[in-house]
Amino acid sequence: DMKVTQMPRYLIKRMGENVLLECGQDMSHETMYWYRQDPGLGLQLIYISYDVDSNSEGDIPKGYRVSRKKREHFSLILDSAKTNQTSVYFCASSFENTLYFGAGTRLSVL
Amino acid sequence: KTQVEQSPQSLVVRQGENCVLQCNYSVTPDNHLRWFKQDTGKGLVSLTVLVDQKDKTSNGRYSATLDKDAKHSTLHITATLLDDTATYICVVGDRGSALGRLHFGAGTQLIVIP
């Protein structure tokens, strides 16, 4: 069963703390994505990764960085989190014309 | 500027009724269009993908149309069930490969009541 797994599902952090969001997929997909979803807005692309150590900025990369050291694993890092980074973060992977989404991580930055 | 507009923003229907969700976009080029279903607190699940200039797809009680000339798509849900309660998201892809960008609408929240 094809799966994208995100950890943790819920996270509360204080402003200024570092945040690590993890994403794994068991399908050996080359391309993976990090999005954030805010009320009333469509998903916004933060970063896209085409394979190991081949990452590109999306539309809203400021305040975020990513790491992809293994094909099946893609991490999103917030160095010194800000309150406006409170959001739901989705990881996805793609193969040909099919997208697979994780269940999301709900991050609150206080 | 939002390139994918969905309407209505929210919709309440009674179980068994049919409904139509609309998606208008300005994305260029428009290689393909997808409809996703997002249950509350969950990820997005693909319902269908439309590719041709004038395309139609059917997936059980879900059917969709695409008119690239009008840059318009519809998602029809027939004989709604309570489990159809979700947010339905329209996504336009500007290329046929993963190298393309996906443009997401904000979604239509559908609530099905008994």
PDB file of C-alpha atoms in Angstrom:
ATOM      1  CA  ASP A   1       0.000   0.000   0.000  1.00  0.00           C
ATOM      2  CA  MET A   2       1.585   3.274  -1.147  1.00  0.00           C
ATOM      3  CA  LYS A   3       2.060   5.639   1.715  1.00  0.00           C
ATOM      4  CA  VAL A   4       3.456   9.035   2.691  1.00  0.00           C
ATOM      5  CA  THR A   5       4.025   9.293   6.431  1.00  0.00           C
ATOM      6  CA  GLN A   6       4.473  12.541   8.320  1.00  0.00           C
ATOM      7  CA  MET A   7       5.770  12.936  11.844  1.00  0.00           C
ATOM      8  CA  PRO A   8       4.762  14.376  14.173  1.00  0.00           C
ATOM      9  CA  ARG A   9       1.062  14.930  13.480  1.00  0.00           C
ATOM     10  CA  TYR A  10       0.783  17.773  15.974  1.00  0.00           C
ATOM     11  CA  LEU A  11       3.482  20.069  17.333  1.00  0.00           C
ATOM     12  CA  ILE A  12       3.526  23.098  19.586  1.00  0.00           C
ATOM     13  CA  LYS A  13       6.663  25.236  19.719  1.00  0.00           C
ATOM     14  CA  ARG A  14       7.650  28.585  21.167  1.00  0.00           C
ATOM     15  CA  MET A  15       8.805  31.444  18.963  1.00  0.00           C
ATOM     16  CA  GLY A  16      12.527  31.158  18.331  1.00  0.00           C
ATOM     17  CA  GLU A  17      12.712  27.403  18.784  1.00  0.00           C
ATOM     18  CA  ASN A  18      13.909  25.108  16.012  1.00  0.00           C
ATOM     19  CA  VAL A  19      11.403  22.798  14.347  1.00  0.00           C
ATOM     20  CA  LEU A  20      11.956  19.577  12.434  1.00  0.00           C
ATOM     21  CA  LEU A  21       9.145  18.051  10.400  1.00  0.00           C
ATOM     22  CA  GLU A  22       9.763  14.627   8.937  1.00  0.00           C
ATOM     23  CA  CYS A  23       8.298  12.935   5.902  1.00  0.00           C
ATOM     24  CA  GLY A  24       8.822   9.421   4.582  1.00  0.00           C
ATOM     25  CA  GLN A  25       7.546   7.529   1.563  1.00  0.00           C
ATOM     26  CA  ASP A  26       7.836   3.860   0.736  1.00  0.00           C
ATOM     27  CA  MET A  27       7.426   4.120  -3.029  1.00  0.00           C
ATOM     28  CA  SER A  28      10.954   5.194  -4.104  1.00  0.00           C
ATOM     29  CA  HIS A  29       9.477   8.298  -5.710  1.00  0.00           C
ATOM     30  CA  GLU A  30      12.120  10.739  -6.885  1.00  0.00           C
ATOM     31  CA  THR A  31      10.098  13.921  -6.449  1.00  0.00           C
ATOM     32  CA  MET A  32       8.861  15.123  -3.088  1.00  0.00           C
ATOM     33  CA  TYR A  33       7.248  18.358  -1.928  1.00  0.00           C
ATOM     34  CA  TRP A  34       6.570  20.402   1.167  1.00  0.00           C
ATOM     35  CA  TYR A  35       3.441  22.583   1.211  1.00  0.00           C
ATOM     36  CA  ARG A  36       1.688  24.643   3.827  1.00  0.00           C
ATOM     37  CA  GLN A  37      -2.075  25.082   4.023  1.00  0.00           C
ATOM     38  CA  ASP A  38      -3.673  28.114   5.632  1.00  0.00           C
ATOM     39  CA  PRO A  39      -7.388  28.877   5.998  1.00  0.00           C
ATOM     40  CA  GLY A  40      -8.906  30.383   2.850  1.00  0.00           C
ATOM     41  CA  LEU A  41      -5.771  29.799   0.781  1.00  0.00           C
ATOM     42  CA  GLY A  42      -4.694  27.067  -1.566  1.00  0.00           C
ATOM     43  CA  LEU A  43      -1.702  24.950  -0.685  1.00  0.00           C
ATOM     44  CA  GLN A  44       1.507  26.899  -1.131  1.00  0.00           C
ATOM     45  CA  LEU A  45       4.726  25.225  -2.250  1.00  0.00           C
ATOM     46  CA  ILE A  46       7.651  25.699   0.131  1.00  0.00           C
ATOM     47  CA  TYR A  47      10.253  23.406  -1.403  1.00  0.00           C
ATOM     48  CA  ILE A  48      10.460  20.714  -4.040  1.00  0.00           C
ATOM     49  CA  SER A  49      13.034  17.943  -4.152  1.00  0.00           C
ATOM     50  CA  TYR A  50      13.845  16.095  -7.367  1.00  0.00           C
ATOM     51  CA  ASP A  51      16.031  13.483  -5.679  1.00  0.00           C
ATOM     52  CA  VAL A  52      18.711  13.157  -3.008  1.00  0.00           C
ATOM     53  CA  ASP A  53      20.454  16.511  -2.453  1.00  0.00           C
ATOM     54  CA  SER A  54      18.567  18.053  -5.408  1.00  0.00           C
ATOM     55  CA  ASN A  55      16.246  20.608  -3.865  1.00  0.00           C
ATOM     56  CA  SER A  56      14.676  23.784  -5.221  1.00  0.00           C
ATOM     57  CA  GLU A  57      12.841  26.648  -3.627  1.00  0.00           C
ATOM     58  CA  GLY A  58       9.128  26.831  -4.107  1.00  0.00           C
ATOM     59  CA  ASP A  59       6.961  29.915  -3.890  1.00  0.00           C
ATOM     60  CA  ILE A  60       7.421  30.657  -0.174  1.00  0.00           C
ATOM     61  CA  PRO A  61      10.831  29.300   0.925  1.00  0.00           C
ATOM     62  CA  LYS A  62      11.753  32.139   3.284  1.00  0.00           C
ATOM     63  CA  GLY A  63      12.206  30.909   6.844  1.00  0.00           C
ATOM     64  CA  TYR A  64      12.469  27.267   5.823  1.00  0.00           C
ATOM     65  CA  ARG A  65      15.125  24.842   4.695  1.00  0.00           C
ATOM     66  CA  VAL A  66      15.002  21.214   3.682  1.00  0.00           C
ATOM     67  CA  SER A  67      17.144  18.129   3.751  1.00  0.00           C
ATOM     68  CA  ARG A  68      16.971  15.059   1.523  1.00  0.00           C
ATOM     69  CA  LYS A  69      19.803  12.618   2.248  1.00  0.00           C
ATOM     70  CA  LYS A  70      17.837   9.490   1.343  1.00  0.00           C
ATOM     71  CA  ARG A  71      15.279   9.165  -1.454  1.00  0.00           C
ATOM     72  CA  GLU A  72      12.572   7.978   0.910  1.00  0.00           C
ATOM     73  CA  HIS A  73      13.011  10.753   3.445  1.00  0.00           C
ATOM     74  CA  PHE A  74      12.443  14.524   3.136  1.00  0.00           C
ATOM     75  CA  SER A  75      12.720  16.881   6.119  1.00  0.00           C
ATOM     76  CA  LEU A  76      11.503  20.439   6.590  1.00  0.00           C
ATOM     77  CA  ILE A  77      13.428  22.582   9.063  1.00  0.00           C
ATOM     78  CA  LEU A  78      12.403  25.866  10.626  1.00  0.00           C
ATOM     79  CA  ASP A  79      15.355  27.614  12.253  1.00  0.00           C
ATOM     80  CA  SER A  80      13.990  29.963  14.894  1.00  0.00           C
ATOM     81  CA  ALA A  81      10.273  29.509  14.290  1.00  0.00           C
ATOM     82  CA  LYS A  82       7.995  32.513  13.950  1.00  0.00           C
ATOM     83  CA  THR A  83       4.345  32.844  14.925  1.00  0.00           C
ATOM     84  CA  ASN A  84       3.363  33.337  11.271  1.00  0.00           C
ATOM     85  CA  GLN A  85       4.669  29.857  10.547  1.00  0.00           C
ATOM     86  CA  THR A  86       1.717  28.415  12.449  1.00  0.00           C
ATOM     87  CA  SER A  87       0.052  26.295   9.786  1.00  0.00           C
ATOM     88  CA  VAL A  88      -0.675  22.799   8.561  1.00  0.00           C
ATOM     89  CA  TYR A  89       2.256  21.363   6.636  1.00  0.00           C
ATOM     90  CA  PHE A  90       1.801  18.701   3.985  1.00  0.00           C
ATOM     91  CA  CYS A  91       4.412  16.503   2.416  1.00  0.00           C
ATOM     92  CA  ALA A  92       3.757  14.835  -0.929  1.00  0.00           C
ATOM     93  CA  SER A  93       5.520  12.616  -3.406  1.00  0.00           C
ATOM     94  CA  SER A  94       4.813  12.107  -7.076  1.00  0.00           C
ATOM     95  CA  PHE A  95       5.323   9.507  -9.748  1.00  0.00           C
ATOM     96  CA  GLU A  96       4.335  10.143 -13.362  1.00  0.00           C
ATOM     97  CA  ASN A  97       0.952  11.797 -13.084  1.00  0.00           C
ATOM     98  CA  THR A  98      -0.016  10.737  -9.566  1.00  0.00           C
ATOM     99  CA  LEU A  99       0.396  12.659  -6.333  1.00  0.00           C
ATOM    100  CA  TYR A 100       0.411  11.114  -2.878  1.00  0.00           C
ATOM    101  CA  PHE A 101      -0.086  13.293   0.183  1.00  0.00           C
ATOM    102  CA  GLY A 102       0.711  12.704   3.810  1.00  0.00           C
ATOM    103  CA  ALA A 103      -1.886  13.381   6.496  1.00  0.00           C
ATOM    104  CA  GLY A 104      -0.227  16.652   7.494  1.00  0.00           C
ATOM    105  CA  THR A 105       1.510  18.133  10.534  1.00  0.00           C
ATOM    106  CA  ARG A 106      -0.362  20.802  12.441  1.00  0.00           C
ATOM    107  CA  LEU A 107       2.258  23.219  13.816  1.00  0.00           C
ATOM    108  CA  SER A 108       1.473  25.931  16.324  1.00  0.00           C
ATOM    109  CA  VAL A 109       4.160  28.492  17.118  1.00  0.00           C
ATOM    110  CA  LEU A 110       3.364  30.436  20.288  1.00  0.00           C
TER     111      LEU A 110
ATOM    112  CA  LYS B   1      -3.091  37.000  -7.516  1.00  0.00           C
ATOM    113  CA  THR B   2      -5.068  33.770  -7.085  1.00  0.00           C
ATOM    114  CA  GLN B   3      -4.861  31.772 -10.271  1.00  0.00           C
ATOM    115  CA  VAL B   4      -7.385  29.098  -9.298  1.00  0.00           C
ATOM    116  CA  GLU B   5     -10.801  30.203  -8.042  1.00  0.00           C
ATOM    117  CA  GLN B   6     -13.329  27.747  -6.683  1.00  0.00           C
ATOM    118  CA  SER B   7     -17.018  28.295  -6.070  1.00  0.00           C
ATOM    119  CA  PRO B   8     -19.011  28.109  -4.017  1.00  0.00           C
ATOM    120  CA  GLN B   9     -16.795  28.554  -0.986  1.00  0.00           C
ATOM    121  CA  SER B  10     -19.102  26.256   0.971  1.00  0.00           C
ATOM    122  CA  LEU B  11     -22.184  24.220   0.210  1.00  0.00           C
ATOM    123  CA  VAL B  12     -24.734  22.315   2.286  1.00  0.00           C
ATOM    124  CA  VAL B  13     -26.812  19.574   0.648  1.00  0.00           C
ATOM    125  CA  ARG B  14     -29.109  16.842   1.925  1.00  0.00           C
ATOM    126  CA  GLN B  15     -28.036  13.239   1.609  1.00  0.00           C
ATOM    127  CA  GLY B  16     -29.141  11.881  -1.749  1.00  0.00           C
ATOM    128  CA  GLU B  17     -29.039  15.219  -3.542  1.00  0.00           C
ATOM    129  CA  ASN B  18     -26.679  16.014  -6.399  1.00  0.00           C
ATOM    130  CA  CYS B  19     -24.234  18.910  -6.347  1.00  0.00           C
ATOM    131  CA  VAL B  20     -21.859  20.731  -8.697  1.00  0.00           C
ATOM    132  CA  LEU B  21     -18.594  22.376  -7.753  1.00  0.00           C
ATOM    133  CA  GLN B  22     -16.921  24.932  -9.997  1.00  0.00           C
ATOM    134  CA  CYS B  23     -13.299  25.744 -10.741  1.00  0.00           C
ATOM    135  CA  ASN B  24     -12.104  28.683 -12.847  1.00  0.00           C
ATOM    136  CA  TYR B  25      -8.429  29.310 -13.441  1.00  0.00           C
ATOM    137  CA  SER B  26      -5.997  31.559 -15.251  1.00  0.00           C
ATOM    138  CA  VAL B  27      -2.944  29.273 -15.133  1.00  0.00           C
ATOM    139  CA  THR B  28      -0.988  29.154 -18.386  1.00  0.00           C
ATOM    140  CA  PRO B  29      -0.036  26.727 -19.706  1.00  0.00           C
ATOM    141  CA  ASP B  30      -2.711  24.422 -18.328  1.00  0.00           C
ATOM    142  CA  ASN B  31      -1.430  20.900 -18.920  1.00  0.00           C
ATOM    143  CA  HIS B  32      -3.868  19.083 -16.625  1.00  0.00           C
ATOM    144  CA  LEU B  33      -6.401  19.606 -13.871  1.00  0.00           C
ATOM    145  CA  ARG B  34      -7.005  17.441 -10.839  1.00  0.00           C
ATOM    146  CA  TRP B  35      -9.739  17.271  -8.239  1.00  0.00           C
ATOM    147  CA  PHE B  36      -8.830  16.199  -4.723  1.00  0.00           C
ATOM    148  CA  LYS B  37     -10.948  15.329  -1.699  1.00  0.00           C
ATOM    149  CA  GLN B  38      -9.686  16.374   1.719  1.00  0.00           C
ATOM    150  CA  ASP B  39     -11.416  14.994   4.779  1.00  0.00           C
ATOM    151  CA  THR B  40     -11.115  17.137   7.898  1.00  0.00           C
ATOM    152  CA  GLY B  41      -7.650  16.746   9.410  1.00  0.00           C
ATOM    153  CA  LYS B  42      -6.443  14.497   6.632  1.00  0.00           C
ATOM    154  CA  GLY B  43      -4.330  14.708   3.500  1.00  0.00           C
ATOM    155  CA  LEU B  44      -5.550  15.178  -0.055  1.00  0.00           C
ATOM    156  CA  VAL B  45      -6.801  12.187  -2.002  1.00  0.00           C
ATOM    157  CA  SER B  46      -6.985  12.327  -5.782  1.00  0.00           C
ATOM    158  CA  LEU B  47     -10.437  11.863  -7.312  1.00  0.00           C
ATOM    159  CA  THR B  48      -9.725  12.387 -10.976  1.00  0.00           C
ATOM    160  CA  VAL B  49      -7.372  14.006 -13.466  1.00  0.00           C
ATOM    161  CA  LEU B  50      -8.411  15.756 -16.697  1.00  0.00           C
ATOM    162  CA  VAL B  51      -5.988  16.301 -19.513  1.00  0.00           C
ATOM    163  CA  ASP B  52      -7.619  16.956 -22.896  1.00  0.00           C
ATOM    164  CA  GLN B  53      -8.781  20.275 -24.317  1.00  0.00           C
ATOM    165  CA  LYS B  54     -12.368  19.237 -23.627  1.00  0.00           C
ATOM    166  CA  ASP B  55     -12.311  16.322 -21.253  1.00  0.00           C
ATOM    167  CA  LYS B  56     -14.746  14.296 -19.181  1.00  0.00           C
ATOM    168  CA  THR B  57     -14.041  11.711 -16.525  1.00  0.00           C
ATOM    169  CA  SER B  58     -16.170   9.512 -14.334  1.00  0.00           C
ATOM    170  CA  ASN B  59     -15.239   7.769 -11.097  1.00  0.00           C
ATOM    171  CA  GLY B  60     -18.258   6.193  -9.461  1.00  0.00           C
ATOM    172  CA  ARG B  61     -20.539   8.966  -8.189  1.00  0.00           C
ATOM    173  CA  TYR B  62     -17.949  11.588  -9.105  1.00  0.00           C
ATOM    174  CA  SER B  63     -17.779  12.992 -12.618  1.00  0.00           C
ATOM    175  CA  ALA B  64     -15.779  15.930 -13.882  1.00  0.00           C
ATOM    176  CA  THR B  65     -15.470  18.100 -16.965  1.00  0.00           C
ATOM    177  CA  LEU B  66     -12.733  20.355 -18.256  1.00  0.00           C
ATOM    178  CA  ASP B  67     -12.916  23.054 -20.930  1.00  0.00           C
ATOM    179  CA  LYS B  68      -9.455  24.496 -21.520  1.00  0.00           C
ATOM    180  CA  ASP B  69     -10.801  27.175 -23.874  1.00  0.00           C
ATOM    181  CA  ALA B  70     -12.940  28.535 -21.038  1.00  0.00           C
ATOM    182  CA  LYS B  71     -10.360  27.547 -18.392  1.00  0.00           C
ATOM    183  CA  HIS B  72     -13.193  26.011 -16.430  1.00  0.00           C
ATOM    184  CA  SER B  73     -13.850  22.697 -14.704  1.00  0.00           C
ATOM    185  CA  THR B  74     -16.779  21.199 -12.845  1.00  0.00           C
ATOM    186  CA  LEU B  75     -17.026  18.349 -10.369  1.00  0.00           C
ATOM    187  CA  HIS B  76     -20.397  16.653 -10.115  1.00  0.00           C
ATOM    188  CA  ILE B  77     -21.297  14.463  -7.169  1.00  0.00           C
ATOM    189  CA  THR B  78     -24.452  12.429  -7.593  1.00  0.00           C
ATOM    190  CA  ALA B  79     -26.582  10.931  -4.809  1.00  0.00           C
ATOM    191  CA  THR B  80     -24.429  12.452  -2.070  1.00  0.00           C
ATOM    192  CA  LEU B  81     -23.601  10.442   1.040  1.00  0.00           C
ATOM    193  CA  LEU B  82     -22.703  11.680   4.505  1.00  0.00           C
ATOM    194  CA  ASP B  83     -19.122  10.514   3.836  1.00  0.00           C
ATOM    195  CA  ASP B  84     -18.901  13.022   0.985  1.00  0.00           C
ATOM    196  CA  THR B  85     -18.596  15.752   3.622  1.00  0.00           C
ATOM    197  CA  ALA B  86     -15.127  17.167   2.915  1.00  0.00           C
ATOM    198  CA  THR B  87     -13.250  19.950   1.193  1.00  0.00           C
ATOM    199  CA  TYR B  88     -12.839  19.516  -2.547  1.00  0.00           C
ATOM    200  CA  ILE B  89      -9.756  21.086  -4.050  1.00  0.00           C
ATOM    201  CA  CYS B  90      -9.094  21.937  -7.684  1.00  0.00           C
ATOM    202  CA  VAL B  91      -5.448  21.858  -8.795  1.00  0.00           C
ATOM    203  CA  VAL B  92      -4.048  22.971 -12.155  1.00  0.00           C
ATOM    204  CA  GLY B  93      -0.688  21.675 -13.339  1.00  0.00           C
ATOM    205  CA  ASP B  94       1.298  23.686 -15.835  1.00  0.00           C
ATOM    206  CA  ARG B  95       3.329  20.729 -17.115  1.00  0.00           C
ATOM    207  CA  GLY B  96       2.895  17.030 -17.581  1.00  0.00           C
ATOM    208  CA  SER B  97       5.782  16.016 -15.376  1.00  0.00           C
ATOM    209  CA  ALA B  98       6.801  16.490 -11.789  1.00  0.00           C
ATOM    210  CA  LEU B  99       8.931  19.428 -12.913  1.00  0.00           C
ATOM    211  CA  GLY B 100       5.801  21.440 -13.423  1.00  0.00           C
ATOM    212  CA  ARG B 101       4.174  23.612 -10.806  1.00  0.00           C
ATOM    213  CA  LEU B 102       0.818  22.845  -9.259  1.00  0.00           C
ATOM    214  CA  HIS B 103      -1.603  25.690  -8.592  1.00  0.00           C
ATOM    215  CA  PHE B 104      -4.111  24.969  -5.839  1.00  0.00           C
ATOM    216  CA  GLY B 105      -7.540  26.430  -5.289  1.00  0.00           C
ATOM    217  CA  ALA B 106      -8.674  27.214  -1.748  1.00  0.00           C
ATOM    218  CA  GLY B 107     -11.332  24.508  -1.947  1.00  0.00           C
ATOM    219  CA  THR B 108     -15.089  24.145  -1.640  1.00  0.00           C
ATOM    220  CA  GLN B 109     -16.297  22.885   1.722  1.00  0.00           C
ATOM    221  CA  LEU B 110     -19.164  20.454   1.161  1.00  0.00           C
ATOM    222  CA  ILE B 111     -21.377  19.461   4.058  1.00  0.00           C
ATOM    223  CA  VAL B 112     -23.887  16.657   3.547  1.00  0.00           C
ATOM    224  CA  ILE B 113     -26.681  16.555   6.121  1.00  0.00           C
ATOM    225  CA  PRO B 114     -29.132  13.721   6.801  1.00  0.00           C
TER     226      PRO B 114
END
